[in-house]
Amino acid sequence: MSQQGVVVIPVLVHQDNYVWLFPTLPGKMAAVDPGEAEAVIAFLDGYGVSLSHILITHHHNDHIDGVELLRQRYQAKVIGAAADAHRLPPLDHAVVDGDKLRLGDQDVTVLETPGHTLGHVVYHTEDALFSGDTLFSCGCGRLFEGSADQMWASLQRLMALPGNWRLFAGHEYTLINLKFALHLEPDHQGLKQFYQHANTLVHQRQPTLPVRLEQEKQINPFLRCHTTNMAQYLDRAGQSGAAVFAALRQLRNNWR
């Protein structure tokens, strides 16, 4: 794991969900989207550290099922979207877009990113972006509640963030996303090179994340819906980025 910026540790649960841990104070950590408690407890207790905060990006069970047990065990403070408070575990701090939080030694900023769900938020601290199910490496979340216009606007917000920031997404979907992207653009050299790299990591049982946002801007098809090439590929030449995104997302939904 890169030592630039905040140190972030992955805990894999439910086969492909990531719980991301980062330090807040000496001997204290925060957990992002704990969909299961047991693996997080095993890590924390194994290293003799505790949990100070829990950050929730959205209400889906595979991101919140471990919250209550972790709260009770460590007296951790739970943070989530005010807009989704009615369907999240009880919140100690309900946040809105632009809120800036001080978690021990870490400054954390909240961005609202509706699309996957209407109340989805992401968090960033130093150079680490915790994107939940809004943005994956070489992919993005399904539109379970929001519209294509909303998701495209959310992705544009994330595209505007510094390129040297590291992306910590909610799932290990990189390899399947790369296969879809290569189906679209089989001659894309950047995609082919990253596929080889990600495939090696997966076979070594290593995370493919984090990745740099600057790389995602170059290879992630869902971040390039405003480009002429992507519009032409989808027979949407001259249409808006949101229209191209809607067509691409539908194509991905039906791809096997």
PDB file of C-alpha atoms in Angstrom:
ATOM      1  CA  MET A   1       0.000   0.000   0.000  1.00  0.00           C
ATOM      2  CA  SER A   2       1.335   3.412  -0.919  1.00  0.00           C
ATOM      3  CA  GLN A   3       2.515   5.505   1.990  1.00  0.00           C
ATOM      4  CA  GLN A   4       1.664   8.790   0.300  1.00  0.00           C
ATOM      5  CA  GLY A   5      -1.200  10.421   2.145  1.00  0.00           C
ATOM      6  CA  VAL A   6      -3.322   8.622   4.689  1.00  0.00           C
ATOM      7  CA  VAL A   7      -2.633   4.925   5.264  1.00  0.00           C
ATOM      8  CA  VAL A   8      -5.686   2.862   4.234  1.00  0.00           C
ATOM      9  CA  ILE A   9      -6.145  -0.826   5.019  1.00  0.00           C
ATOM     10  CA  PRO A  10      -8.594  -3.152   3.222  1.00  0.00           C
ATOM     11  CA  VAL A  11     -10.725  -5.754   4.964  1.00  0.00           C
ATOM     12  CA  LEU A  12     -12.554  -7.976   2.474  1.00  0.00           C
ATOM     13  CA  VAL A  13     -16.050  -9.195   3.418  1.00  0.00           C
ATOM     14  CA  HIS A  14     -18.931 -10.866   1.532  1.00  0.00           C
ATOM     15  CA  GLN A  15     -16.476 -12.127  -1.126  1.00  0.00           C
ATOM     16  CA  ASP A  16     -16.080  -8.772  -2.908  1.00  0.00           C
ATOM     17  CA  ASN A  17     -17.021  -5.955  -0.479  1.00  0.00           C
ATOM     18  CA  TYR A  18     -14.269  -3.783   0.951  1.00  0.00           C
ATOM     19  CA  VAL A  19     -14.351  -2.272   4.414  1.00  0.00           C
ATOM     20  CA  TRP A  20     -11.691   0.435   4.357  1.00  0.00           C
ATOM     21  CA  LEU A  21      -9.902   1.320   7.606  1.00  0.00           C
ATOM     22  CA  PHE A  22      -7.786   4.413   8.216  1.00  0.00           C
ATOM     23  CA  PRO A  23      -6.206   5.853  11.391  1.00  0.00           C
ATOM     24  CA  THR A  24      -7.840   8.719  13.246  1.00  0.00           C
ATOM     25  CA  LEU A  25      -5.785   8.824  16.471  1.00  0.00           C
ATOM     26  CA  PRO A  26      -3.017   6.641  17.926  1.00  0.00           C
ATOM     27  CA  GLY A  27      -4.639   3.260  18.503  1.00  0.00           C
ATOM     28  CA  LYS A  28      -7.898   4.352  16.834  1.00  0.00           C
ATOM     29  CA  MET A  29      -9.274   3.829  13.337  1.00  0.00           C
ATOM     30  CA  ALA A  30     -12.316   4.666  11.241  1.00  0.00           C
ATOM     31  CA  ALA A  31     -14.177   2.092   9.129  1.00  0.00           C
ATOM     32  CA  VAL A  32     -15.943   2.857   5.852  1.00  0.00           C
ATOM     33  CA  ASP A  33     -19.015   0.757   4.991  1.00  0.00           C
ATOM     34  CA  PRO A  34     -18.671  -2.208   7.370  1.00  0.00           C
ATOM     35  CA  GLY A  35     -21.011  -4.703   5.747  1.00  0.00           C
ATOM     36  CA  GLU A  36     -19.812  -7.328   8.213  1.00  0.00           C
ATOM     37  CA  ALA A  37     -18.444  -6.895  11.720  1.00  0.00           C
ATOM     38  CA  GLU A  38     -16.539 -10.114  12.391  1.00  0.00           C
ATOM     39  CA  ALA A  39     -13.666  -9.598   9.952  1.00  0.00           C
ATOM     40  CA  VAL A  40     -13.238  -6.000  11.101  1.00  0.00           C
ATOM     41  CA  ILE A  41     -13.175  -7.069  14.758  1.00  0.00           C
ATOM     42  CA  ALA A  42     -10.604  -9.749  13.956  1.00  0.00           C
ATOM     43  CA  PHE A  43      -8.326  -7.171  12.343  1.00  0.00           C
ATOM     44  CA  LEU A  44      -8.729  -4.511  15.032  1.00  0.00           C
ATOM     45  CA  ASP A  45      -8.324  -6.882  17.955  1.00  0.00           C
ATOM     46  CA  GLY A  46      -5.448  -8.659  16.225  1.00  0.00           C
ATOM     47  CA  TYR A  47      -3.507  -5.400  16.039  1.00  0.00           C
ATOM     48  CA  GLY A  48      -4.662  -4.078  19.403  1.00  0.00           C
ATOM     49  CA  VAL A  49      -6.484  -1.046  18.018  1.00  0.00           C
ATOM     50  CA  SER A  50     -10.018   0.271  18.445  1.00  0.00           C
ATOM     51  CA  LEU A  51     -12.648   1.901  16.273  1.00  0.00           C
ATOM     52  CA  SER A  52     -13.489   5.574  16.723  1.00  0.00           C
ATOM     53  CA  HIS A  53     -15.814   6.241  13.756  1.00  0.00           C
ATOM     54  CA  ILE A  54     -17.936   4.444  11.174  1.00  0.00           C
ATOM     55  CA  LEU A  55     -18.595   6.144   7.827  1.00  0.00           C
ATOM     56  CA  ILE A  56     -21.569   4.978   5.740  1.00  0.00           C
ATOM     57  CA  THR A  57     -21.874   5.806   2.026  1.00  0.00           C
ATOM     58  CA  HIS A  58     -25.379   4.375   1.458  1.00  0.00           C
ATOM     59  CA  HIS A  59     -28.070   2.179   2.928  1.00  0.00           C
ATOM     60  CA  HIS A  60     -27.597  -1.168   1.158  1.00  0.00           C
ATOM     61  CA  ASN A  61     -27.214  -4.056   3.576  1.00  0.00           C
ATOM     62  CA  ASP A  62     -23.834  -5.173   2.279  1.00  0.00           C
ATOM     63  CA  HIS A  63     -22.483  -1.791   3.424  1.00  0.00           C
ATOM     64  CA  ILE A  64     -24.190  -1.453   6.820  1.00  0.00           C
ATOM     65  CA  ASP A  65     -24.849  -4.902   8.318  1.00  0.00           C
ATOM     66  CA  GLY A  66     -21.842  -4.721  10.640  1.00  0.00           C
ATOM     67  CA  VAL A  67     -22.503  -1.224  11.964  1.00  0.00           C
ATOM     68  CA  GLU A  68     -24.469  -1.999  15.126  1.00  0.00           C
ATOM     69  CA  LEU A  69     -22.133  -4.695  16.442  1.00  0.00           C
ATOM     70  CA  LEU A  70     -19.103  -2.475  15.827  1.00  0.00           C
ATOM     71  CA  ARG A  71     -20.822   0.499  17.460  1.00  0.00           C
ATOM     72  CA  GLN A  72     -21.626  -1.510  20.557  1.00  0.00           C
ATOM     73  CA  ARG A  73     -18.207  -3.135  20.830  1.00  0.00           C
ATOM     74  CA  TYR A  74     -16.108   0.013  20.375  1.00  0.00           C
ATOM     75  CA  GLN A  75     -18.559   2.864  21.146  1.00  0.00           C
ATOM     76  CA  ALA A  76     -17.760   4.166  17.664  1.00  0.00           C
ATOM     77  CA  LYS A  77     -19.543   7.246  16.316  1.00  0.00           C
ATOM     78  CA  VAL A  78     -21.649   6.564  13.222  1.00  0.00           C
ATOM     79  CA  ILE A  79     -21.713   9.057  10.332  1.00  0.00           C
ATOM     80  CA  GLY A  80     -24.056   8.965   7.330  1.00  0.00           C
ATOM     81  CA  ALA A  81     -26.214  11.046   5.037  1.00  0.00           C
ATOM     82  CA  ALA A  82     -28.930  13.177   6.626  1.00  0.00           C
ATOM     83  CA  ALA A  83     -31.090  12.483   3.563  1.00  0.00           C
ATOM     84  CA  ASP A  84     -30.945   8.751   4.272  1.00  0.00           C
ATOM     85  CA  ALA A  85     -31.114   8.827   8.077  1.00  0.00           C
ATOM     86  CA  HIS A  86     -34.515   7.115   7.990  1.00  0.00           C
ATOM     87  CA  ARG A  87     -33.030   3.955   6.445  1.00  0.00           C
ATOM     88  CA  LEU A  88     -29.558   3.903   7.965  1.00  0.00           C
ATOM     89  CA  PRO A  89     -28.524   2.667  11.400  1.00  0.00           C
ATOM     90  CA  PRO A  90     -28.977   5.437  13.999  1.00  0.00           C
ATOM     91  CA  LEU A  91     -26.529   8.233  13.220  1.00  0.00           C
ATOM     92  CA  ASP A  92     -24.403  10.176  15.662  1.00  0.00           C
ATOM     93  CA  HIS A  93     -23.642  12.690  12.952  1.00  0.00           C
ATOM     94  CA  ALA A  94     -25.943  13.219   9.948  1.00  0.00           C
ATOM     95  CA  VAL A  95     -24.038  14.909   7.122  1.00  0.00           C
ATOM     96  CA  VAL A  96     -24.870  16.895   3.994  1.00  0.00           C
ATOM     97  CA  ASP A  97     -22.938  17.911   0.922  1.00  0.00           C
ATOM     98  CA  GLY A  98     -19.791  19.879   1.687  1.00  0.00           C
ATOM     99  CA  ASP A  99     -19.631  19.048   5.391  1.00  0.00           C
ATOM    100  CA  LYS A 100     -16.107  18.955   6.763  1.00  0.00           C
ATOM    101  CA  LEU A 101     -15.502  16.636   9.709  1.00  0.00           C
ATOM    102  CA  ARG A 102     -12.595  16.355  12.117  1.00  0.00           C
ATOM    103  CA  LEU A 103     -12.077  12.697  13.000  1.00  0.00           C
ATOM    104  CA  GLY A 104      -9.177  12.747  15.420  1.00  0.00           C
ATOM    105  CA  ASP A 105      -6.205  13.782  13.304  1.00  0.00           C
ATOM    106  CA  GLN A 106      -8.051  13.391   9.992  1.00  0.00           C
ATOM    107  CA  ASP A 107     -10.054  16.003   8.114  1.00  0.00           C
ATOM    108  CA  VAL A 108     -12.858  14.343   6.138  1.00  0.00           C
ATOM    109  CA  THR A 109     -15.067  16.032   3.525  1.00  0.00           C
ATOM    110  CA  VAL A 110     -18.498  14.817   2.392  1.00  0.00           C
ATOM    111  CA  LEU A 111     -19.783  14.920  -1.199  1.00  0.00           C
ATOM    112  CA  GLU A 112     -23.312  13.933  -2.179  1.00  0.00           C
ATOM    113  CA  THR A 113     -23.293  11.618  -5.226  1.00  0.00           C
ATOM    114  CA  PRO A 114     -26.871  10.494  -6.001  1.00  0.00           C
ATOM    115  CA  GLY A 115     -27.377   7.877  -8.685  1.00  0.00           C
ATOM    116  CA  HIS A 116     -26.737   4.400  -7.319  1.00  0.00           C
ATOM    117  CA  THR A 117     -29.069   5.453  -4.499  1.00  0.00           C
ATOM    118  CA  LEU A 118     -30.642   8.850  -3.953  1.00  0.00           C
ATOM    119  CA  GLY A 119     -28.883   9.392  -0.625  1.00  0.00           C
ATOM    120  CA  HIS A 120     -25.409   8.181  -1.596  1.00  0.00           C
ATOM    121  CA  VAL A 121     -22.429  10.153  -0.277  1.00  0.00           C
ATOM    122  CA  VAL A 122     -18.678   9.738  -0.659  1.00  0.00           C
ATOM    123  CA  TYR A 123     -15.895  10.824   1.672  1.00  0.00           C
ATOM    124  CA  HIS A 124     -12.361  12.011   1.132  1.00  0.00           C
ATOM    125  CA  THR A 125      -9.434  12.619   3.451  1.00  0.00           C
ATOM    126  CA  GLU A 126      -5.995  13.738   2.290  1.00  0.00           C
ATOM    127  CA  ASP A 127      -5.509  11.900  -1.032  1.00  0.00           C
ATOM    128  CA  ALA A 128      -8.004   9.080  -0.348  1.00  0.00           C
ATOM    129  CA  LEU A 129     -11.484   9.008  -1.931  1.00  0.00           C
ATOM    130  CA  PHE A 130     -13.941   6.473  -0.495  1.00  0.00           C
ATOM    131  CA  SER A 131     -16.463   6.181  -3.303  1.00  0.00           C
ATOM    132  CA  GLY A 132     -18.807   3.451  -2.070  1.00  0.00           C
ATOM    133  CA  ASP A 133     -20.836   2.216  -5.048  1.00  0.00           C
ATOM    134  CA  THR A 134     -20.737   5.446  -7.061  1.00  0.00           C
ATOM    135  CA  LEU A 135     -17.395   4.876  -8.780  1.00  0.00           C
ATOM    136  CA  PHE A 136     -15.480   1.618  -9.243  1.00  0.00           C
ATOM    137  CA  SER A 137     -12.223   1.060 -11.015  1.00  0.00           C
ATOM    138  CA  CYS A 138     -13.204   0.979 -14.692  1.00  0.00           C
ATOM    139  CA  GLY A 139     -16.899   1.039 -13.782  1.00  0.00           C
ATOM    140  CA  CYS A 140     -19.685   2.683 -11.794  1.00  0.00           C
ATOM    141  CA  GLY A 141     -22.696   1.649  -9.756  1.00  0.00           C
ATOM    142  CA  ARG A 142     -26.041   0.547 -11.139  1.00  0.00           C
ATOM    143  CA  LEU A 143     -28.889   3.048 -11.065  1.00  0.00           C
ATOM    144  CA  PHE A 144     -31.105   1.477  -8.424  1.00  0.00           C
ATOM    145  CA  GLU A 145     -32.835   4.735  -7.472  1.00  0.00           C
ATOM    146  CA  GLY A 146     -31.324   7.730  -9.236  1.00  0.00           C
ATOM    147  CA  SER A 147     -31.420   8.794 -12.866  1.00  0.00           C
ATOM    148  CA  ALA A 148     -28.703   8.706 -15.501  1.00  0.00           C
ATOM    149  CA  ASP A 149     -28.550  12.501 -15.330  1.00  0.00           C
ATOM    150  CA  GLN A 150     -27.937  12.358 -11.572  1.00  0.00           C
ATOM    151  CA  MET A 151     -25.243   9.690 -11.822  1.00  0.00           C
ATOM    152  CA  TRP A 152     -23.469  11.442 -14.677  1.00  0.00           C
ATOM    153  CA  ALA A 153     -23.443  14.664 -12.648  1.00  0.00           C
ATOM    154  CA  SER A 154     -22.054  12.750  -9.656  1.00  0.00           C
ATOM    155  CA  LEU A 155     -19.310  11.193 -11.767  1.00  0.00           C
ATOM    156  CA  GLN A 156     -18.404  14.599 -13.156  1.00  0.00           C
ATOM    157  CA  ARG A 157     -17.928  15.843  -9.599  1.00  0.00           C
ATOM    158  CA  LEU A 158     -15.503  13.017  -8.936  1.00  0.00           C
ATOM    159  CA  MET A 159     -13.718  13.593 -12.255  1.00  0.00           C
ATOM    160  CA  ALA A 160     -13.006  17.151 -11.113  1.00  0.00           C
ATOM    161  CA  LEU A 161     -11.020  15.933  -8.084  1.00  0.00           C
ATOM    162  CA  PRO A 162      -7.202  15.875  -8.243  1.00  0.00           C
ATOM    163  CA  GLY A 163      -5.813  13.152 -10.482  1.00  0.00           C
ATOM    164  CA  ASN A 164      -3.199  12.011  -7.950  1.00  0.00           C
ATOM    165  CA  TRP A 165      -5.905  11.039  -5.440  1.00  0.00           C
ATOM    166  CA  ARG A 166      -6.389   7.330  -4.755  1.00  0.00           C
ATOM    167  CA  LEU A 167      -9.741   5.653  -5.361  1.00  0.00           C
ATOM    168  CA  PHE A 168     -11.009   3.225  -2.700  1.00  0.00           C
ATOM    169  CA  ALA A 169     -14.243   1.759  -4.085  1.00  0.00           C
ATOM    170  CA  GLY A 170     -16.742  -0.405  -2.240  1.00  0.00           C
ATOM    171  CA  HIS A 171     -16.225  -3.608  -4.254  1.00  0.00           C
ATOM    172  CA  GLU A 172     -13.565  -5.693  -5.961  1.00  0.00           C
ATOM    173  CA  TYR A 173     -15.147  -5.420  -9.406  1.00  0.00           C
ATOM    174  CA  THR A 174     -12.067  -4.295 -11.334  1.00  0.00           C
ATOM    175  CA  LEU A 175     -11.438  -7.397 -13.430  1.00  0.00           C
ATOM    176  CA  ILE A 176     -15.024  -7.844 -14.638  1.00  0.00           C
ATOM    177  CA  ASN A 177     -15.235  -4.115 -15.343  1.00  0.00           C
ATOM    178  CA  LEU A 178     -12.051  -4.315 -17.390  1.00  0.00           C
ATOM    179  CA  LYS A 179     -13.451  -7.214 -19.411  1.00  0.00           C
ATOM    180  CA  PHE A 180     -16.477  -5.112 -20.302  1.00  0.00           C
ATOM    181  CA  ALA A 181     -14.308  -2.101 -21.151  1.00  0.00           C
ATOM    182  CA  LEU A 182     -12.119  -4.237 -23.408  1.00  0.00           C
ATOM    183  CA  HIS A 183     -15.262  -5.563 -25.081  1.00  0.00           C
ATOM    184  CA  LEU A 184     -15.986  -1.934 -25.969  1.00  0.00           C
ATOM    185  CA  GLU A 185     -12.427  -0.960 -26.862  1.00  0.00           C
ATOM    186  CA  PRO A 186     -10.339  -4.058 -27.563  1.00  0.00           C
ATOM    187  CA  ASP A 187      -7.409  -2.024 -28.936  1.00  0.00           C
ATOM    188  CA  HIS A 188      -7.116   0.392 -25.989  1.00  0.00           C
ATOM    189  CA  GLN A 189      -3.510  -0.035 -24.829  1.00  0.00           C
ATOM    190  CA  GLY A 190      -4.110   1.421 -21.373  1.00  0.00           C
ATOM    191  CA  LEU A 191      -6.955  -1.025 -20.762  1.00  0.00           C
ATOM    192  CA  LYS A 192      -4.918  -3.992 -21.958  1.00  0.00           C
ATOM    193  CA  GLN A 193      -1.979  -3.093 -19.730  1.00  0.00           C
ATOM    194  CA  PHE A 194      -4.154  -2.534 -16.676  1.00  0.00           C
ATOM    195  CA  TYR A 195      -6.025  -5.778 -17.301  1.00  0.00           C
ATOM    196  CA  GLN A 196      -2.744  -7.710 -17.183  1.00  0.00           C
ATOM    197  CA  HIS A 197      -1.789  -5.936 -13.954  1.00  0.00           C
ATOM    198  CA  ALA A 198      -5.196  -6.445 -12.302  1.00  0.00           C
ATOM    199  CA  ASN A 199      -5.379 -10.073 -13.414  1.00  0.00           C
ATOM    200  CA  THR A 200      -2.024 -10.762 -11.768  1.00  0.00           C
ATOM    201  CA  LEU A 201      -3.164  -9.133  -8.523  1.00  0.00           C
ATOM    202  CA  VAL A 202      -6.428 -11.078  -8.442  1.00  0.00           C
ATOM    203  CA  HIS A 203      -4.629 -14.389  -8.967  1.00  0.00           C
ATOM    204  CA  GLN A 204      -2.276 -13.448  -6.120  1.00  0.00           C
ATOM    205  CA  ARG A 205      -5.346 -12.693  -3.963  1.00  0.00           C
ATOM    206  CA  GLN A 206      -4.311  -9.054  -3.710  1.00  0.00           C
ATOM    207  CA  PRO A 207      -6.603  -6.007  -3.998  1.00  0.00           C
ATOM    208  CA  THR A 208      -6.664  -4.203  -7.332  1.00  0.00           C
ATOM    209  CA  LEU A 209      -7.398  -1.019  -5.372  1.00  0.00           C
ATOM    210  CA  PRO A 210      -6.495   1.716  -4.842  1.00  0.00           C
ATOM    211  CA  VAL A 211      -6.038   3.241  -8.272  1.00  0.00           C
ATOM    212  CA  ARG A 212      -5.266   6.847  -9.155  1.00  0.00           C
ATOM    213  CA  LEU A 213      -8.087   9.023 -10.416  1.00  0.00           C
ATOM    214  CA  GLU A 214      -5.869  10.208 -13.282  1.00  0.00           C
ATOM    215  CA  GLN A 215      -5.747   6.627 -14.554  1.00  0.00           C
ATOM    216  CA  GLU A 216      -9.494   6.197 -14.192  1.00  0.00           C
ATOM    217  CA  LYS A 217     -10.086   9.346 -16.243  1.00  0.00           C
ATOM    218  CA  GLN A 218      -8.096   7.762 -19.071  1.00  0.00           C
ATOM    219  CA  ILE A 219      -9.486   4.212 -19.088  1.00  0.00           C
ATOM    220  CA  ASN A 220     -12.869   4.120 -17.313  1.00  0.00           C
ATOM    221  CA  PRO A 221     -15.522   4.236 -20.068  1.00  0.00           C
ATOM    222  CA  PHE A 222     -18.099   5.684 -17.668  1.00  0.00           C
ATOM    223  CA  LEU A 223     -15.860   8.718 -17.110  1.00  0.00           C
ATOM    224  CA  ARG A 224     -15.452   9.313 -20.864  1.00  0.00           C
ATOM    225  CA  CYS A 225     -19.081   9.619 -21.934  1.00  0.00           C
ATOM    226  CA  HIS A 226     -18.442  13.238 -22.906  1.00  0.00           C
ATOM    227  CA  THR A 227     -15.870  12.182 -25.515  1.00  0.00           C
ATOM    228  CA  THR A 228     -16.510  11.859 -29.245  1.00  0.00           C
ATOM    229  CA  ASN A 229     -15.129   8.312 -29.361  1.00  0.00           C
ATOM    230  CA  MET A 230     -17.515   6.950 -26.741  1.00  0.00           C
ATOM    231  CA  ALA A 231     -20.498   8.750 -28.259  1.00  0.00           C
ATOM    232  CA  GLN A 232     -19.725   7.373 -31.713  1.00  0.00           C
ATOM    233  CA  TYR A 233     -19.241   3.843 -30.414  1.00  0.00           C
ATOM    234  CA  LEU A 234     -22.718   3.951 -28.850  1.00  0.00           C
ATOM    235  CA  ASP A 235     -24.314   5.655 -31.894  1.00  0.00           C
ATOM    236  CA  ARG A 236     -24.956   8.740 -29.810  1.00  0.00           C
ATOM    237  CA  ALA A 237     -22.847  11.238 -31.772  1.00  0.00           C
ATOM    238  CA  GLY A 238     -23.794  14.812 -30.907  1.00  0.00           C
ATOM    239  CA  GLN A 239     -25.756  13.784 -27.804  1.00  0.00           C
ATOM    240  CA  SER A 240     -25.050  14.928 -24.265  1.00  0.00           C
ATOM    241  CA  GLY A 241     -22.685  13.155 -21.904  1.00  0.00           C
ATOM    242  CA  ALA A 242     -25.688  12.128 -19.806  1.00  0.00           C
ATOM    243  CA  ALA A 243     -27.396  10.539 -22.835  1.00  0.00           C
ATOM    244  CA  VAL A 244     -24.225   8.651 -23.739  1.00  0.00           C
ATOM    245  CA  PHE A 245     -23.838   7.567 -20.126  1.00  0.00           C
ATOM    246  CA  ALA A 246     -27.440   6.268 -20.037  1.00  0.00           C
ATOM    247  CA  ALA A 247     -26.802   4.157 -23.142  1.00  0.00           C
ATOM    248  CA  LEU A 248     -23.512   2.839 -21.762  1.00  0.00           C
ATOM    249  CA  ARG A 249     -25.008   1.980 -18.385  1.00  0.00           C
ATOM    250  CA  GLN A 250     -27.847   0.081 -20.086  1.00  0.00           C
ATOM    251  CA  LEU A 251     -25.354  -1.791 -22.239  1.00  0.00           C
ATOM    252  CA  ARG A 252     -23.381  -2.759 -19.152  1.00  0.00           C
ATOM    253  CA  ASN A 253     -26.556  -3.910 -17.360  1.00  0.00           C
ATOM    254  CA  ASN A 254     -27.293  -6.377 -20.168  1.00  0.00           C
ATOM    255  CA  TRP A 255     -23.727  -7.519 -20.819  1.00  0.00           C
ATOM    256  CA  ARG A 256     -22.647 -10.990 -19.788  1.00  0.00           C
TER     257      ARG A 256
END
